[in-house]
Short mmCIF file of C-alpha atoms in Angstrom, two decimals:
data_model
loop_
_atom_site.label_atom_id
_atom_site.label_comp_id
_atom_site.label_asym_id
_atom_site.label_seq_id
_atom_site.Cartn_x
_atom_site.Cartn_y
_atom_site.Cartn_z
CA UNK A 1 -30.30 -16.32 45.19
CA UNK A 2 -30.70 -12.57 45.76
CA UNK A 3 -31.01 -13.02 49.53
CA UNK A 4 -27.83 -15.09 49.63
CA UNK A 5 -25.97 -12.45 47.62
CA UNK A 6 -27.18 -9.71 49.94
CA UNK A 7 -26.34 -11.71 53.07
CA UNK A 8 -22.75 -12.32 51.96
CA UNK A 9 -22.28 -8.70 50.91
CA UNK A 10 -23.57 -7.35 54.23
CA UNK A 11 -22.22 -9.80 56.81
CA UNK A 12 -19.16 -11.45 55.28
CA UNK A 13 -18.05 -15.06 54.82
CA UNK A 14 -19.75 -16.63 57.87
CA UNK A 15 -23.27 -15.74 59.02
CA UNK A 16 -25.57 -17.29 61.60
CA UNK A 17 -28.94 -17.92 59.91
CA UNK A 18 -30.56 -20.15 62.54
CA UNK A 19 -30.13 -21.47 66.08
CA UNK A 20 -27.70 -24.16 64.88
CA UNK A 21 -27.13 -23.02 61.29
CA UNK A 22 -24.38 -21.04 59.58
CA UNK A 23 -24.10 -19.79 55.99
CA UNK A 24 -20.56 -19.92 54.59
CA UNK A 25 -19.21 -17.97 51.60
CA UNK A 26 -15.58 -18.99 52.02
CA UNK A 27 -14.44 -21.29 49.16
CA UNK A 28 -11.53 -22.80 51.07
CA UNK A 29 -13.77 -23.81 53.99
CA UNK A 30 -16.31 -25.46 51.70
CA UNK A 31 -13.60 -27.38 49.85
CA UNK A 32 -12.16 -28.58 53.14
CA UNK A 33 -15.56 -29.74 54.42
CA UNK A 34 -16.14 -32.01 51.41
CA UNK A 35 -12.58 -33.29 50.97
CA UNK A 36 -12.25 -37.05 50.63
CA UNK A 37 -10.72 -37.45 54.10
CA UNK A 38 -12.82 -34.78 55.78
CA UNK A 39 -14.57 -35.73 59.03
CA UNK A 40 -17.56 -33.59 58.08
CA UNK A 41 -20.73 -35.46 57.10
CA UNK A 42 -23.92 -34.47 55.33
CA UNK A 43 -26.17 -32.28 57.44
CA UNK A 44 -29.84 -32.67 58.32
CA UNK A 45 -30.70 -30.70 55.16
CA UNK A 46 -30.26 -33.91 53.16
CA UNK A 47 -33.07 -35.64 55.07
CA UNK A 48 -35.43 -33.85 52.67
CA UNK A 49 -34.05 -36.01 49.85
CA UNK A 50 -35.58 -39.25 51.19
CA UNK A 51 -38.18 -40.60 48.77
CA UNK A 52 -39.31 -43.83 50.44
CA UNK A 53 -39.68 -43.91 54.26
CA UNK A 54 -36.90 -45.98 55.82
CA UNK A 55 -34.88 -46.21 52.59
CA UNK A 56 -31.95 -43.95 51.81
CA UNK A 57 -30.71 -43.06 48.35
CA UNK A 58 -27.35 -41.58 47.43
CA UNK A 59 -28.75 -38.09 47.88
CA UNK A 60 -30.03 -38.42 51.44
CA UNK A 61 -27.61 -41.07 52.77
CA UNK A 62 -25.71 -39.44 55.65
CA UNK A 63 -23.76 -42.51 56.79
CA UNK A 64 -20.31 -42.10 55.23
CA UNK A 65 -19.61 -45.81 54.66
CA UNK A 66 -22.98 -46.48 53.01
CA UNK A 67 -22.68 -43.31 50.93
CA UNK A 68 -19.25 -44.39 49.68
CA UNK A 69 -20.55 -47.87 48.83
CA UNK A 70 -23.47 -46.43 46.86
CA UNK A 71 -21.17 -44.13 44.90
CA UNK A 72 -18.99 -47.11 44.04
CA UNK A 73 -21.98 -49.04 42.69
CA UNK A 74 -23.34 -46.08 40.73
CA UNK A 75 -20.16 -44.39 39.57
CA UNK A 76 -19.64 -46.63 36.54
CA UNK A 77 -22.96 -45.50 35.06
CA UNK A 78 -21.69 -41.94 34.73
CA UNK A 79 -18.67 -42.68 32.56
CA UNK A 80 -20.94 -43.55 29.62
CA UNK A 81 -19.21 -46.82 28.75
CA UNK A 82 -22.45 -48.81 28.90
CA UNK A 83 -24.15 -46.35 26.53
CA UNK A 84 -22.60 -47.61 23.30
CA UNK A 85 -19.48 -46.62 21.40
CA UNK A 86 -20.21 -42.88 21.66
CA UNK A 87 -21.20 -42.89 25.31
CA UNK A 88 -23.54 -40.07 26.31
CA UNK A 89 -22.90 -38.19 23.07
CA UNK A 90 -25.33 -40.40 21.18
CA UNK A 91 -28.18 -39.60 23.58
CA UNK A 92 -27.43 -35.88 23.57
CA UNK A 93 -27.02 -35.68 19.79
CA UNK A 94 -30.35 -37.40 19.20
CA UNK A 95 -32.16 -34.88 21.37
CA UNK A 96 -30.30 -31.93 19.86
CA UNK A 97 -31.60 -33.02 16.47
CA UNK A 98 -35.11 -33.56 17.88
CA UNK A 99 -35.07 -30.00 19.20
CA UNK A 100 -33.81 -28.67 15.87
CA UNK A 101 -36.56 -30.59 14.05
CA UNK A 102 -39.18 -29.12 16.39
CA UNK A 103 -37.90 -25.59 15.83
CA UNK A 104 -37.80 -26.04 12.06
CA UNK A 105 -41.35 -27.38 12.07
CA UNK A 106 -43.07 -24.90 14.40
CA UNK A 107 -40.94 -22.00 15.62
CA UNK A 108 -39.09 -20.24 12.78
CA UNK A 109 -40.33 -16.66 12.42
CA UNK A 110 -40.37 -14.87 9.06
CA UNK A 111 -41.16 -11.26 8.06
CA UNK A 112 -44.80 -12.21 7.61
CA UNK A 113 -45.15 -14.73 10.44
CA UNK A 114 -44.26 -14.46 14.14
CA UNK A 115 -43.84 -17.77 15.95
CA UNK A 116 -42.85 -17.18 19.61
CA UNK A 117 -40.47 -19.75 21.10
CA UNK A 118 -40.43 -20.38 24.89
CA UNK A 119 -36.87 -21.41 25.65
CA UNK A 120 -37.67 -22.22 29.29
CA UNK A 121 -40.09 -24.97 28.34
CA UNK A 122 -37.99 -26.34 25.49
CA UNK A 123 -34.80 -26.41 27.58
CA UNK A 124 -36.63 -28.51 30.14
CA UNK A 125 -38.03 -30.83 27.46
CA UNK A 126 -34.54 -31.24 26.01
CA UNK A 127 -32.95 -32.10 29.36
CA UNK A 128 -35.71 -34.56 30.27
CA UNK A 129 -35.33 -36.39 26.98
CA UNK A 130 -31.52 -36.48 27.19
CA UNK A 131 -31.38 -38.04 30.63
CA UNK A 132 -34.20 -40.52 29.95
CA UNK A 133 -32.48 -41.56 26.70
CA UNK A 134 -29.19 -42.05 28.55
CA UNK A 135 -30.83 -43.79 31.53
CA UNK A 136 -33.24 -46.17 29.82
CA UNK A 137 -32.17 -46.25 26.17
CA UNK A 138 -35.31 -44.41 25.08
CA UNK A 139 -36.35 -40.78 25.49
CA UNK A 140 -39.64 -39.93 27.18
CA UNK A 141 -40.67 -37.92 24.12
CA UNK A 142 -41.21 -34.41 25.46
CA UNK A 143 -39.64 -32.84 22.36
CA UNK A 144 -41.50 -35.04 19.89
CA UNK A 145 -44.81 -34.34 21.62
CA UNK A 146 -43.88 -30.72 22.41
CA UNK A 147 -45.87 -30.78 25.63
CA UNK A 148 -45.59 -31.39 29.37
CA UNK A 149 -46.11 -35.15 29.49
CA UNK A 150 -47.90 -36.44 32.59
CA UNK A 151 -47.86 -32.86 33.95
CA UNK A 152 -44.32 -33.41 35.27
CA UNK A 153 -43.24 -29.79 34.91
CA UNK A 154 -46.48 -28.35 36.27
CA UNK A 155 -46.37 -30.54 39.37
CA UNK A 156 -42.66 -29.96 39.89
CA UNK A 157 -43.03 -26.18 39.81
CA UNK A 158 -45.92 -26.32 42.27
CA UNK A 159 -43.80 -28.47 44.64
CA UNK A 160 -40.76 -26.18 44.73
CA UNK A 161 -42.20 -23.83 47.40
CA UNK A 162 -42.74 -26.86 49.64
CA UNK A 163 -39.16 -27.95 49.01
CA UNK A 164 -37.98 -24.53 50.11
CA UNK A 165 -39.82 -24.87 53.42
CA UNK A 166 -38.47 -28.39 54.01
CA UNK A 167 -34.87 -27.36 53.34
CA UNK A 168 -35.22 -24.54 55.86
CA UNK A 169 -36.93 -26.76 58.46
CA UNK A 170 -35.81 -30.36 57.72
CA UNK A 171 -37.59 -31.71 60.81
CA UNK A 172 -40.88 -31.23 58.96
CA UNK A 173 -39.90 -33.98 56.52
CA UNK A 174 -40.81 -36.70 59.02
CA UNK A 175 -44.29 -35.24 59.44
CA UNK A 176 -45.03 -35.76 55.75
CA UNK A 177 -44.76 -39.55 56.15
CA UNK A 178 -47.27 -39.72 59.01
CA UNK A 179 -51.03 -40.16 58.84
CA UNK A 180 -53.00 -38.35 57.52
CA UNK A 181 -50.39 -36.48 55.45
CA UNK A 182 -49.00 -39.70 53.94
CA UNK A 183 -52.36 -40.28 52.23
CA UNK A 184 -51.49 -37.43 49.88
CA UNK A 185 -48.10 -38.86 48.92
CA UNK A 186 -47.66 -40.08 45.33
CA UNK A 187 -48.12 -43.79 44.60
CA UNK A 188 -46.78 -45.87 41.74
CA UNK A 189 -50.28 -46.40 40.36
CA UNK A 190 -50.92 -42.70 39.79
CA UNK A 191 -51.47 -41.52 36.24
CA UNK A 192 -49.66 -38.19 36.56
CA UNK A 193 -46.81 -36.50 38.41
CA UNK A 194 -44.45 -38.24 40.81
CA UNK A 195 -46.61 -41.34 41.16
CA UNK A 196 -46.32 -41.83 37.43
CA UNK A 197 -42.56 -41.43 37.84
CA UNK A 198 -42.49 -44.15 40.50
CA UNK A 199 -44.41 -46.50 38.24
CA UNK A 200 -42.03 -45.89 35.35
CA UNK A 201 -39.00 -46.61 37.52
CA UNK A 202 -40.44 -49.86 38.86
CA UNK A 203 -41.53 -51.08 35.42
CA UNK A 204 -38.16 -50.28 33.82
CA UNK A 205 -36.28 -52.25 36.47
CA UNK A 206 -38.63 -55.25 36.37
CA UNK A 207 -38.49 -55.46 32.57
CA UNK A 208 -34.69 -55.33 32.55
CA UNK A 209 -34.35 -57.99 35.28
CA UNK A 210 -36.73 -60.40 33.53
CA UNK A 211 -34.92 -63.67 32.68
CA UNK A 212 -35.61 -63.21 28.95
CA UNK A 213 -34.55 -59.56 28.84
CA UNK A 214 -31.55 -58.55 26.75
CA UNK A 215 -28.86 -56.34 28.33
CA UNK A 216 -29.30 -52.68 27.49
CA UNK A 217 -26.81 -50.01 26.55
CA UNK A 218 -27.76 -47.43 29.14
CA UNK A 219 -27.26 -46.28 32.71
CA UNK A 220 -29.76 -48.79 34.11
CA UNK A 221 -27.61 -51.61 32.75
CA UNK A 222 -24.55 -50.02 34.32
CA UNK A 223 -26.31 -49.95 37.71
CA UNK A 224 -27.16 -53.65 37.31
CA UNK A 225 -23.59 -54.47 36.34
CA UNK A 226 -22.41 -52.50 39.36
CA UNK A 227 -24.12 -54.99 41.65
CA UNK A 228 -27.19 -53.08 42.77
CA UNK A 229 -30.03 -55.17 44.22
CA UNK A 230 -33.65 -55.00 43.05
CA UNK A 231 -34.65 -52.68 45.89
CA UNK A 232 -31.63 -50.46 45.25
CA UNK A 233 -32.40 -50.36 41.54
CA UNK A 234 -36.05 -49.43 42.03
CA UNK A 235 -35.19 -46.64 44.42
CA UNK A 236 -32.20 -45.33 42.51
CA UNK A 237 -33.83 -45.44 39.10
CA UNK A 238 -36.61 -43.37 40.61
CA UNK A 239 -33.91 -41.10 42.00
CA UNK A 240 -32.39 -41.03 38.53
CA UNK A 241 -35.71 -39.81 37.17
CA UNK A 242 -36.07 -37.49 40.14
CA UNK A 243 -32.78 -36.02 38.98
CA UNK A 244 -34.53 -35.62 35.70
CA UNK A 245 -37.33 -33.97 37.55
CA UNK A 246 -36.57 -32.96 41.15
CA UNK A 247 -39.82 -32.68 43.06
CA UNK A 248 -40.98 -32.49 46.66
CA UNK A 249 -38.56 -35.22 47.77
CA UNK A 250 -35.84 -34.29 45.30
CA UNK A 251 -32.34 -35.60 45.35
CA UNK A 252 -30.69 -32.31 46.07
CA UNK A 253 -27.08 -33.21 45.40
CA UNK A 254 -27.33 -33.79 41.66
CA UNK A 255 -27.08 -31.20 38.94
CA UNK A 256 -27.31 -33.80 36.25
CA UNK A 257 -31.08 -33.51 36.19
CA UNK A 258 -33.28 -31.50 33.94
CA UNK A 259 -34.27 -28.77 36.35
CA UNK A 260 -30.65 -27.76 36.92
CA UNK A 261 -29.46 -28.29 33.36
CA UNK A 262 -32.47 -26.43 32.00
CA UNK A 263 -31.79 -23.55 34.40
CA UNK A 264 -28.20 -23.33 33.19
CA UNK A 265 -29.31 -23.38 29.55
CA UNK A 266 -32.04 -20.77 29.88
CA UNK A 267 -30.05 -18.30 31.99
CA UNK A 268 -26.99 -18.59 29.76
CA UNK A 269 -29.15 -18.08 26.69
CA UNK A 270 -30.79 -15.07 28.29
CA UNK A 271 -27.36 -13.53 28.83
CA UNK A 272 -26.29 -14.37 25.29
CA UNK A 273 -29.32 -12.81 23.58
CA UNK A 274 -28.82 -9.71 25.73
CA UNK A 275 -25.10 -9.45 24.90
CA UNK A 276 -23.16 -9.19 21.61
CA UNK A 277 -21.96 -12.69 20.77
CA UNK A 278 -20.26 -14.34 17.83
CA UNK A 279 -18.88 -17.79 17.22
CA UNK A 280 -17.29 -19.49 14.23
CA UNK A 281 -18.88 -22.69 12.98
CA UNK A 282 -16.69 -23.47 9.99
CA UNK A 283 -14.40 -26.11 11.46
CA UNK A 284 -16.72 -28.38 13.42
CA UNK A 285 -18.65 -31.57 12.71
CA UNK A 286 -22.17 -31.78 11.35
CA UNK A 287 -24.96 -32.31 12.12
CA UNK A 288 -23.88 -31.93 15.78
CA UNK A 289 -20.58 -30.66 17.17
CA UNK A 290 -18.59 -33.31 19.03
CA UNK A 291 -17.80 -32.90 22.71
CA UNK A 292 -14.08 -32.73 21.93
CA UNK A 293 -14.67 -29.93 19.42
CA UNK A 294 -16.86 -28.01 21.87
CA UNK A 295 -14.16 -28.33 24.52
CA UNK A 296 -11.61 -26.87 22.09
CA UNK A 297 -13.56 -23.63 21.50
CA UNK A 298 -12.29 -21.17 24.15
CA UNK A 299 -15.05 -18.58 23.83
CA UNK A 300 -17.83 -21.17 23.91
CA UNK A 301 -16.36 -22.62 27.11
CA UNK A 302 -16.01 -19.12 28.56
CA UNK A 303 -19.71 -18.47 27.90
CA UNK A 304 -20.70 -21.75 29.58
CA UNK A 305 -18.52 -21.01 32.60
CA UNK A 306 -19.84 -17.48 32.93
CA UNK A 307 -23.44 -18.65 32.72
CA UNK A 308 -22.87 -21.17 35.51
CA UNK A 309 -21.10 -18.52 37.57
CA UNK A 310 -23.82 -15.90 37.28
CA UNK A 311 -26.67 -18.32 37.96
CA UNK A 312 -25.46 -21.45 39.79
CA UNK A 313 -28.26 -23.96 39.04
CA UNK A 314 -28.40 -25.31 42.61
CA UNK A 315 -29.05 -22.61 45.20
CA UNK A 316 -30.08 -24.82 48.12
CA UNK A 317 -28.26 -24.82 51.45
CA UNK A 318 -26.51 -28.20 51.10
CA UNK A 319 -25.40 -28.13 54.74
CA UNK A 320 -22.59 -30.22 56.20
CA UNK A 321 -22.29 -31.13 59.88
CA UNK A 322 -19.33 -30.05 62.02
CA UNK A 323 -17.56 -33.19 63.32
CA UNK A 324 -16.88 -34.22 66.89
CA UNK A 325 -14.57 -31.80 68.66
CA UNK A 326 -15.74 -28.79 66.65
CA UNK A 327 -13.79 -26.76 64.12
CA UNK A 328 -12.31 -23.34 63.47
CA UNK A 329 -14.09 -21.62 60.55
CA UNK A 330 -13.11 -18.17 59.31
CA UNK A 331 -11.41 -17.56 62.65
CA UNK A 332 -14.43 -18.55 64.77
CA UNK A 333 -14.58 -21.67 67.00
CA UNK A 334 -17.65 -23.65 65.89
CA UNK A 335 -19.11 -26.42 68.11
CA UNK A 336 -19.69 -29.96 66.89
CA UNK A 337 -23.10 -30.67 65.35
CA UNK A 338 -23.43 -27.20 63.84
CA UNK A 339 -24.94 -27.15 60.33
CA UNK A 340 -22.74 -25.21 57.88
CA UNK A 341 -24.50 -24.33 54.62
CA UNK A 342 -23.01 -23.41 51.23
CA UNK A 343 -23.60 -19.96 49.78
CA UNK A 344 -22.90 -20.86 46.15
CA UNK A 345 -24.51 -17.66 44.88
CA UNK A 346 -22.29 -15.50 47.06
CA UNK A 347 -19.10 -17.35 46.15
CA UNK A 348 -19.72 -16.84 42.43
CA UNK A 349 -19.78 -13.06 42.90
CA UNK A 350 -16.67 -12.66 45.08
CA UNK A 351 -14.77 -9.68 43.69
CA UNK A 352 -11.44 -10.84 45.12
CA UNK A 353 -11.72 -13.90 42.87
CA UNK A 354 -13.69 -12.78 39.81
CA UNK A 355 -12.84 -9.08 39.68
CA UNK A 356 -14.56 -5.79 40.45
CA UNK A 357 -17.17 -6.45 37.76
CA UNK A 358 -18.15 -9.83 39.26
CA UNK A 359 -21.85 -8.88 39.08
CA UNK A 360 -21.68 -8.56 35.28
CA UNK A 361 -22.01 -11.33 32.70
CA UNK A 362 -18.70 -11.05 30.86
CA UNK A 363 -17.28 -14.28 29.39
CA UNK A 364 -14.08 -12.51 28.41
CA UNK A 365 -12.88 -12.61 32.03
CA UNK A 366 -12.04 -16.31 31.53
CA UNK A 367 -9.86 -15.51 28.51
CA UNK A 368 -8.15 -12.41 29.88
CA UNK A 369 -6.51 -14.34 32.73
CA UNK A 370 -4.94 -16.86 30.35
CA UNK A 371 -1.38 -15.92 31.35
CA UNK A 372 -2.12 -15.79 35.07
CA UNK A 373 -2.32 -19.44 36.05
CA UNK A 374 -2.87 -18.70 39.73
CA UNK A 375 -5.85 -16.41 39.05
CA UNK A 376 -7.39 -18.83 36.56
CA UNK A 377 -6.97 -21.67 39.03
CA UNK A 378 -8.71 -19.66 41.78
CA UNK A 379 -11.62 -18.79 39.48
CA UNK A 380 -12.02 -22.34 38.19
CA UNK A 381 -11.76 -23.85 41.66
CA UNK A 382 -14.47 -21.54 43.00
CA UNK A 383 -16.73 -22.25 40.03
CA UNK A 384 -16.43 -26.02 40.45
CA UNK A 385 -17.84 -25.81 43.98
CA UNK A 386 -21.32 -25.59 42.45
CA UNK A 387 -20.85 -29.23 41.35
CA UNK A 388 -19.75 -30.21 44.83
CA UNK A 389 -16.25 -31.49 45.42
CA UNK A 390 -14.34 -34.34 46.95
CA UNK A 391 -16.50 -37.14 48.31
CA UNK A 392 -19.70 -35.25 47.42
CA UNK A 393 -18.88 -34.20 43.86
CA UNK A 394 -21.78 -34.51 41.44
CA UNK A 395 -21.63 -37.77 39.50
CA UNK A 396 -23.40 -36.20 36.53
CA UNK A 397 -21.04 -33.26 36.00
CA UNK A 398 -19.73 -34.60 32.70
CA UNK A 399 -23.24 -34.99 31.23
CA UNK A 400 -24.24 -31.44 32.14
CA UNK A 401 -21.19 -29.84 30.54
CA UNK A 402 -21.53 -31.97 27.42
CA UNK A 403 -25.19 -30.95 27.06
CA UNK A 404 -24.36 -27.29 27.51
CA UNK A 405 -21.63 -27.24 24.88
CA UNK A 406 -23.67 -29.03 22.26
CA UNK A 407 -27.01 -27.28 22.66
CA UNK A 408 -25.60 -23.76 22.91
CA UNK A 409 -23.36 -24.16 19.89
CA UNK A 410 -25.91 -25.88 17.67
CA UNK A 411 -28.72 -23.39 18.30
CA UNK A 412 -26.42 -20.41 17.85
CA UNK A 413 -24.95 -21.94 14.70
CA UNK A 414 -28.40 -22.27 13.13
CA UNK A 415 -30.52 -19.37 14.42
CA UNK A 416 -30.63 -15.72 15.36
CA UNK A 417 -32.38 -15.02 18.67
CA UNK A 418 -34.20 -11.87 19.82
CA UNK A 419 -36.07 -11.20 23.06
CA UNK A 420 -39.78 -10.61 22.57
CA UNK A 421 -40.00 -8.47 25.71
CA UNK A 422 -36.58 -7.01 26.64
CA UNK A 423 -38.07 -5.20 29.65
CA UNK A 424 -39.41 -8.45 31.15
CA UNK A 425 -37.34 -11.20 29.53
CA UNK A 426 -38.05 -14.06 31.96
CA UNK A 427 -40.01 -15.06 35.05
CA UNK A 428 -37.71 -16.84 37.48
CA UNK A 429 -37.29 -17.58 41.16
CA UNK A 430 -34.87 -19.67 43.18
CA UNK A 431 -35.06 -21.79 46.29
CA UNK A 432 -33.43 -25.20 46.28
CA UNK A 433 -33.41 -24.88 42.49
CA UNK A 434 -34.24 -22.23 39.93
CA UNK A 435 -37.75 -22.25 38.49
CA UNK A 436 -38.24 -20.31 35.27
CA UNK A 437 -40.86 -19.63 32.64
CA UNK A 438 -41.71 -17.33 29.75
CA UNK A 439 -38.32 -16.72 28.17
CA UNK A 440 -40.03 -15.90 24.89
CA UNK A 441 -37.78 -15.49 21.85
CA UNK A 442 -38.12 -14.74 18.16
CA UNK A 443 -36.05 -17.18 16.10
CA UNK A 444 -34.92 -16.62 12.54
CA UNK A 445 -32.56 -18.67 10.41
CA UNK A 446 -28.96 -17.55 10.04
#
């Protein structure tokens, strides 16, 4: 994140970062590369998203026709229609209330009792339980247990440095699948980590496809109704859980998963508890605000936008490949086959779009441009690039924004937050994704 910011500030919108690799901080170029009719394709970076040798998922599929077909089969799952009358709101609301119950039981501080609350861990638990509830009709139970089940988080965090190496040198991905390195790969019989994840995915699919099984009201059922085969379901339900928990072979195009949603939650909360903030809660539903109500609160939406802008959850390269015949980028002729990467971090701090104070967390910027439609459109368009756009837009965008609105509002409605260590508020680093820990807060009731 910091290196990308510094690179854009020093060298401008197009920088050569490898023999065949460019880093682009020009929003218009990135939009054009991912447009529906663009001749650009996914770059070699996406090879690191392959989970099973010889099998491509929607994240690593570089063939345009197969990618489009997979999106068509999976797209229906992300509208929430298979998830009951309230769509994804039911899943999110249940986990909001589970988090509130956990806080009320264990983490409310009083004048005579200090009970530190680690928002990093709880944000991850919340996101894991939301997406598992929506995907399989039942949450994994991280919030109820209040612990890192199957060591998912521990193993994920330890794998992120390897992911960073693979994204920088994608050719190494093939080596991992060869003997003797493949002996260390996770297997569906493992009791912890990614092997456990594989086993869960396979079991969920087999149970649902059993002749006596009843149709579910979840994303798995939507995938089945979309026409996915058994092999596709097994792989893509594992991918779905990998989106919950991106690991060494993460699907790097989704921000619907817990690691990205949790990063957005924790960084936005860090900014909020470090900045004066107020919000009215008199005219909204209980026990949990509806998505429509959250969307209607301008300052809440400004806070969510500003949090995503300051710390875009996905900071990986996400390269696209220049098509046959080459292209002209930022005034430079670029040969075909060149890998052009996205500098999301740099785009979100462009002063010509977000103002001279673009390095500051200031939600009011989104409200002050209300009368300037052109400026607001430029800011919003740049911000949305972090979700991808066009033919590569994140399928889970709606879920992420719904989670953010509900969890931020409900926690701020109920509790006061104070940093335990203002000088060292959080431990965080970024590579493909943000990894964070130790955002320790003192919570008191409002």
